[in-house]
Amino acid sequence: MNKIERKYILPNAITATNMFLGFLSITMSIKENYHLAAWLILLAMVFDALDGLTARKLNAFSEFGKEFDSFCDSVSFGLAPGILIFSLLSNTTNNFPKELITPLAFIYALAGVVRLVKFNVVTTASDSKDDFSGMPIPNGANLVVSYFLFAEVTGLGVDPKILAIVALGSAVLMVSTIPFRIPQKVFSFIPKKMILFVAIAILGTAEYSLFPLGLYYVFANLFTFFNSKDQN
């Protein structure tokens, strides 16, 4: 194995770890360990970000890596949250129509896969390379997972109707053609000197902060989109 081939190993290994965490999350949902299942999906997001950073650092981009990343994302951010949705709504303590549980969980997972395929085919919805066509799948997964964690830590408890709305809303936004700006642009009001402090604060309060931040990201993009349409 030559040096050129070796440089592709690390980013692809990180990508595989992303999928492994998604797989573990599914097993935890099956075992009704929902809290750990949710955190494993969030941890998979960290590795999803790391594989891209590593590939850029090593100049190790490849068509295989691109497709492999999408496949692993479909497990960690499509299937794993879908199974979590199914498991939570199937809980006997939740008064939710049983006949709607499987279709809802599947629609979320399917929308996530469609979003990934669309990303590989159509990279942007506008002339800006910083725009995504539809909400990225990690953001959809974050909304589902962070709502569960937020509901649990605040003592509100998971409302099956709200979870269903979050899941279905995420599915619609993922397959939409609404331009979504990268988070760096949406949160550009944060001073660069404060980014590290803010990141640490978010990590320390993740169960409280991720869901409100996820909602802000969605509504900021929707406001920009509909405001630009009104001006045109």
Tab-separated table of C-alpha atoms in Angstrom:
chain	number	residue	atom	x	y	z
A	1	MET	CA	0.000	0.000	0.000
A	2	ASN	CA	1.558	3.289	-1.085
A	3	LYS	CA	1.424	6.613	0.732
A	4	ILE	CA	-1.341	7.986	-1.500
A	5	GLU	CA	-3.618	5.063	-0.675
A	6	ARG	CA	-2.878	5.236	3.058
A	7	LYS	CA	-4.106	8.808	3.385
A	8	TYR	CA	-7.656	7.649	2.637
A	9	ILE	CA	-7.736	5.183	5.549
A	10	LEU	CA	-8.172	7.648	8.430
A	11	PRO	CA	-11.128	9.681	7.079
A	12	ASN	CA	-12.926	6.508	5.994
A	13	ALA	CA	-12.260	4.912	9.393
A	14	ILE	CA	-13.809	7.968	11.061
A	15	THR	CA	-16.791	7.660	8.718
A	16	ALA	CA	-17.148	3.991	9.663
A	17	THR	CA	-17.133	4.995	13.341
A	18	ASN	CA	-20.019	7.334	12.587
A	19	MET	CA	-21.994	4.371	11.209
A	20	PHE	CA	-20.985	2.153	14.136
A	21	LEU	CA	-22.384	4.708	16.577
A	22	GLY	CA	-25.604	4.853	14.576
A	23	PHE	CA	-25.810	1.061	14.693
A	24	LEU	CA	-25.264	1.099	18.468
A	25	SER	CA	-28.009	3.706	18.788
A	26	ILE	CA	-30.434	1.379	17.021
A	27	THR	CA	-29.591	-1.445	19.421
A	28	MET	CA	-30.143	0.893	22.373
A	29	SER	CA	-33.547	1.975	21.027
A	30	ILE	CA	-34.529	-1.678	20.689
A	31	LYS	CA	-33.473	-2.205	24.316
A	32	GLU	CA	-35.515	0.901	25.300
A	33	ASN	CA	-32.395	2.732	26.481
A	34	TYR	CA	-33.569	5.876	24.734
A	35	HIS	CA	-31.266	8.314	26.497
A	36	LEU	CA	-28.126	6.484	25.386
A	37	ALA	CA	-29.592	5.966	21.914
A	38	ALA	CA	-30.034	9.728	21.577
A	39	TRP	CA	-26.530	10.549	22.780
A	40	LEU	CA	-24.986	8.011	20.394
A	41	ILE	CA	-26.629	9.815	17.471
A	42	LEU	CA	-25.222	13.127	18.693
A	43	LEU	CA	-21.783	11.544	19.045
A	44	ALA	CA	-22.090	10.226	15.493
A	45	MET	CA	-22.533	13.851	14.382
A	46	VAL	CA	-19.150	14.679	15.876
A	47	PHE	CA	-17.496	11.944	13.832
A	48	ASP	CA	-19.450	13.030	10.745
A	49	ALA	CA	-17.867	16.471	11.097
A	50	LEU	CA	-14.429	15.028	11.825
A	51	ASP	CA	-14.273	12.876	8.694
A	52	GLY	CA	-14.746	15.915	6.472
A	53	LEU	CA	-12.160	17.934	8.389
A	54	THR	CA	-9.693	15.045	8.201
A	55	ALA	CA	-10.269	14.533	4.484
A	56	ARG	CA	-9.608	18.229	3.839
A	57	LYS	CA	-6.501	18.213	6.027
A	58	LEU	CA	-5.064	15.176	4.219
A	59	ASN	CA	-6.433	16.156	0.806
A	60	ALA	CA	-8.049	12.722	0.776
A	61	PHE	CA	-11.311	13.338	-1.051
A	62	SER	CA	-12.576	10.495	-3.232
A	63	GLU	CA	-15.788	9.377	-4.896
A	64	PHE	CA	-15.773	6.308	-2.652
A	65	GLY	CA	-15.437	8.481	0.452
A	66	LYS	CA	-18.333	10.680	-0.667
A	67	GLU	CA	-20.662	7.723	-1.246
A	68	PHE	CA	-19.479	5.921	1.893
A	69	ASP	CA	-20.136	9.020	3.983
A	70	SER	CA	-23.682	9.299	2.626
A	71	PHE	CA	-24.370	5.624	3.274
A	72	CYS	CA	-23.141	5.889	6.865
A	73	ASP	CA	-25.125	9.092	7.396
A	74	SER	CA	-28.261	7.295	6.219
A	75	VAL	CA	-27.787	4.831	9.079
A	76	SER	CA	-26.806	7.296	11.817
A	77	PHE	CA	-29.102	10.203	10.933
A	78	GLY	CA	-31.857	8.474	8.967
A	79	LEU	CA	-32.436	4.953	10.243
A	80	ALA	CA	-31.268	5.415	13.863
A	81	PRO	CA	-33.533	8.435	14.576
A	82	GLY	CA	-36.328	6.646	12.704
A	83	ILE	CA	-36.012	3.641	15.013
A	84	LEU	CA	-35.858	5.970	18.025
A	85	ILE	CA	-39.080	7.653	16.873
A	86	PHE	CA	-40.722	4.254	16.393
A	87	SER	CA	-39.600	2.997	19.801
A	88	LEU	CA	-40.650	6.138	21.678
A	89	LEU	CA	-44.089	6.266	20.068
A	90	SER	CA	-44.582	2.521	20.557
A	91	ASN	CA	-44.148	2.930	24.292
A	92	THR	CA	-47.346	1.786	25.957
A	93	THR	CA	-47.413	4.935	28.111
A	94	ASN	CA	-47.826	7.096	25.011
A	95	ASN	CA	-51.369	7.691	23.785
A	96	PHE	CA	-50.557	7.810	20.065
A	97	PRO	CA	-52.424	6.067	17.203
A	98	LYS	CA	-50.560	2.784	16.737
A	99	GLU	CA	-51.378	2.612	13.026
A	100	LEU	CA	-49.472	5.866	12.417
A	101	ILE	CA	-46.251	4.955	14.202
A	102	THR	CA	-44.584	2.832	11.510
A	103	PRO	CA	-45.504	5.147	8.585
A	104	LEU	CA	-44.276	8.209	10.494
A	105	ALA	CA	-40.950	6.647	11.480
A	106	PHE	CA	-40.453	5.342	7.929
A	107	ILE	CA	-41.300	8.689	6.329
A	108	TYR	CA	-38.617	10.367	8.441
A	109	ALA	CA	-36.013	7.720	7.532
A	110	LEU	CA	-36.975	7.787	3.840
A	111	ALA	CA	-36.800	11.585	3.702
A	112	GLY	CA	-33.321	11.426	5.199
A	113	VAL	CA	-32.126	8.993	2.535
A	114	VAL	CA	-33.700	11.093	-0.231
A	115	ARG	CA	-31.953	14.162	1.208
A	116	LEU	CA	-28.584	12.404	1.043
A	117	VAL	CA	-29.135	11.248	-2.537
A	118	LYS	CA	-30.190	14.771	-3.491
A	119	PHE	CA	-27.068	16.184	-1.849
A	120	ASN	CA	-24.877	13.925	-3.986
A	121	VAL	CA	-26.727	14.894	-7.172
A	122	VAL	CA	-27.634	18.540	-6.591
A	123	THR	CA	-25.238	20.249	-4.207
A	124	THR	CA	-26.883	23.674	-3.987
A	125	ALA	CA	-30.249	25.355	-4.267
A	126	SER	CA	-28.812	28.717	-5.255
A	127	ASP	CA	-25.713	30.326	-6.698
A	128	SER	CA	-24.070	30.321	-3.274
A	129	LYS	CA	-21.893	27.336	-2.462
A	130	ASP	CA	-22.787	27.911	1.181
A	131	ASP	CA	-26.433	26.975	0.612
A	132	PHE	CA	-27.875	23.473	0.920
A	133	SER	CA	-30.941	22.329	-0.999
A	134	GLY	CA	-33.232	21.476	1.882
A	135	MET	CA	-32.306	20.968	5.515
A	136	PRO	CA	-29.206	18.742	5.954
A	137	ILE	CA	-29.950	15.351	7.498
A	138	PRO	CA	-27.789	15.910	10.625
A	139	ASN	CA	-29.979	18.908	11.463
A	140	GLY	CA	-33.088	16.770	11.079
A	141	ALA	CA	-31.615	14.133	13.366
A	142	ASN	CA	-30.630	16.819	15.862
A	143	LEU	CA	-34.195	18.135	16.058
A	144	VAL	CA	-35.598	14.674	16.797
A	145	VAL	CA	-32.908	13.697	19.285
A	146	SER	CA	-32.576	17.054	21.029
A	147	TYR	CA	-36.344	17.358	21.467
A	148	PHE	CA	-36.338	14.036	23.329
A	149	LEU	CA	-33.410	15.095	25.538
A	150	PHE	CA	-34.925	18.538	26.169
A	151	ALA	CA	-38.289	17.051	27.128
A	152	GLU	CA	-36.629	14.605	29.496
A	153	VAL	CA	-34.215	16.982	31.228
A	154	THR	CA	-36.839	19.698	31.748
A	155	GLY	CA	-39.276	17.199	33.234
A	156	LEU	CA	-41.910	17.977	30.609
A	157	GLY	CA	-41.817	14.447	29.262
A	158	VAL	CA	-42.014	13.491	25.602
A	159	ASP	CA	-45.303	14.583	24.052
A	160	PRO	CA	-45.999	12.086	21.229
A	161	LYS	CA	-47.817	14.722	19.176
A	162	ILE	CA	-44.899	17.149	19.398
A	163	LEU	CA	-42.438	14.363	18.543
A	164	ALA	CA	-44.576	13.470	15.524
A	165	ILE	CA	-44.660	17.118	14.400
A	166	VAL	CA	-40.881	17.436	14.810
A	167	ALA	CA	-40.289	14.206	12.869
A	168	LEU	CA	-42.713	15.041	10.057
A	169	GLY	CA	-41.570	18.658	9.884
A	170	SER	CA	-37.947	17.534	9.645
A	171	ALA	CA	-38.860	15.099	6.866
A	172	VAL	CA	-40.603	17.820	4.848
A	173	LEU	CA	-37.736	20.283	5.284
A	174	MET	CA	-35.126	17.684	4.299
A	175	VAL	CA	-36.789	16.909	0.951
A	176	SER	CA	-37.712	20.538	0.261
A	177	THR	CA	-35.762	22.834	-2.048
A	178	ILE	CA	-35.608	25.634	0.512
A	179	PRO	CA	-32.029	26.954	0.685
A	180	PHE	CA	-30.450	26.317	4.082
A	181	ARG	CA	-27.327	28.288	4.891
A	182	ILE	CA	-24.433	26.652	6.684
A	183	PRO	CA	-24.557	27.115	10.482
A	184	GLN	CA	-21.472	29.358	10.369
A	185	LYS	CA	-23.484	31.920	8.395
A	186	VAL	CA	-26.670	31.605	10.432
A	187	PHE	CA	-24.763	32.104	13.689
A	188	SER	CA	-22.317	34.654	12.256
A	189	PHE	CA	-23.465	37.193	14.870
A	190	ILE	CA	-21.343	35.341	17.439
A	191	PRO	CA	-17.946	37.103	17.719
A	192	LYS	CA	-15.074	34.898	16.579
A	193	LYS	CA	-13.309	35.400	19.898
A	194	MET	CA	-16.340	33.935	21.664
A	195	ILE	CA	-16.840	30.852	19.475
A	196	LEU	CA	-14.780	28.507	21.660
A	197	PHE	CA	-16.494	29.734	24.828
A	198	VAL	CA	-19.937	29.378	23.238
A	199	ALA	CA	-19.096	25.880	21.962
A	200	ILE	CA	-18.005	24.779	25.443
A	201	ALA	CA	-21.159	26.299	26.943
A	202	ILE	CA	-23.327	24.427	24.436
A	203	LEU	CA	-21.561	21.146	25.169
A	204	GLY	CA	-22.036	21.673	28.885
A	205	THR	CA	-25.737	22.382	28.489
A	206	ALA	CA	-26.455	20.215	25.435
A	207	GLU	CA	-29.687	18.720	26.749
A	208	TYR	CA	-31.081	22.221	27.299
A	209	SER	CA	-29.516	24.136	24.407
A	210	LEU	CA	-29.451	21.896	21.317
A	211	PHE	CA	-33.208	21.860	20.686
A	212	PRO	CA	-33.695	25.659	20.931
A	213	LEU	CA	-30.603	26.176	18.767
A	214	GLY	CA	-31.906	23.651	16.241
A	215	LEU	CA	-35.234	25.470	16.074
A	216	TYR	CA	-33.468	28.815	15.679
A	217	TYR	CA	-31.438	27.413	12.760
A	218	VAL	CA	-34.615	26.232	11.036
A	219	PHE	CA	-36.670	29.385	11.554
A	220	ALA	CA	-33.763	31.692	10.660
A	221	ASN	CA	-33.464	29.945	7.300
A	222	LEU	CA	-37.228	29.910	6.744
A	223	PHE	CA	-37.425	33.629	7.549
A	224	THR	CA	-34.623	34.402	5.080
A	225	PHE	CA	-36.274	32.287	2.387
A	226	PHE	CA	-39.787	33.724	2.690
A	227	ASN	CA	-38.483	37.259	3.187
A	228	SER	CA	-36.493	37.025	-0.059
A	229	LYS	CA	-39.595	35.729	-1.878
A	230	ASP	CA	-41.664	38.667	-0.619
A	231	GLN	CA	-39.026	41.124	-1.850
A	232	ASN	CA	-39.053	39.516	-5.300
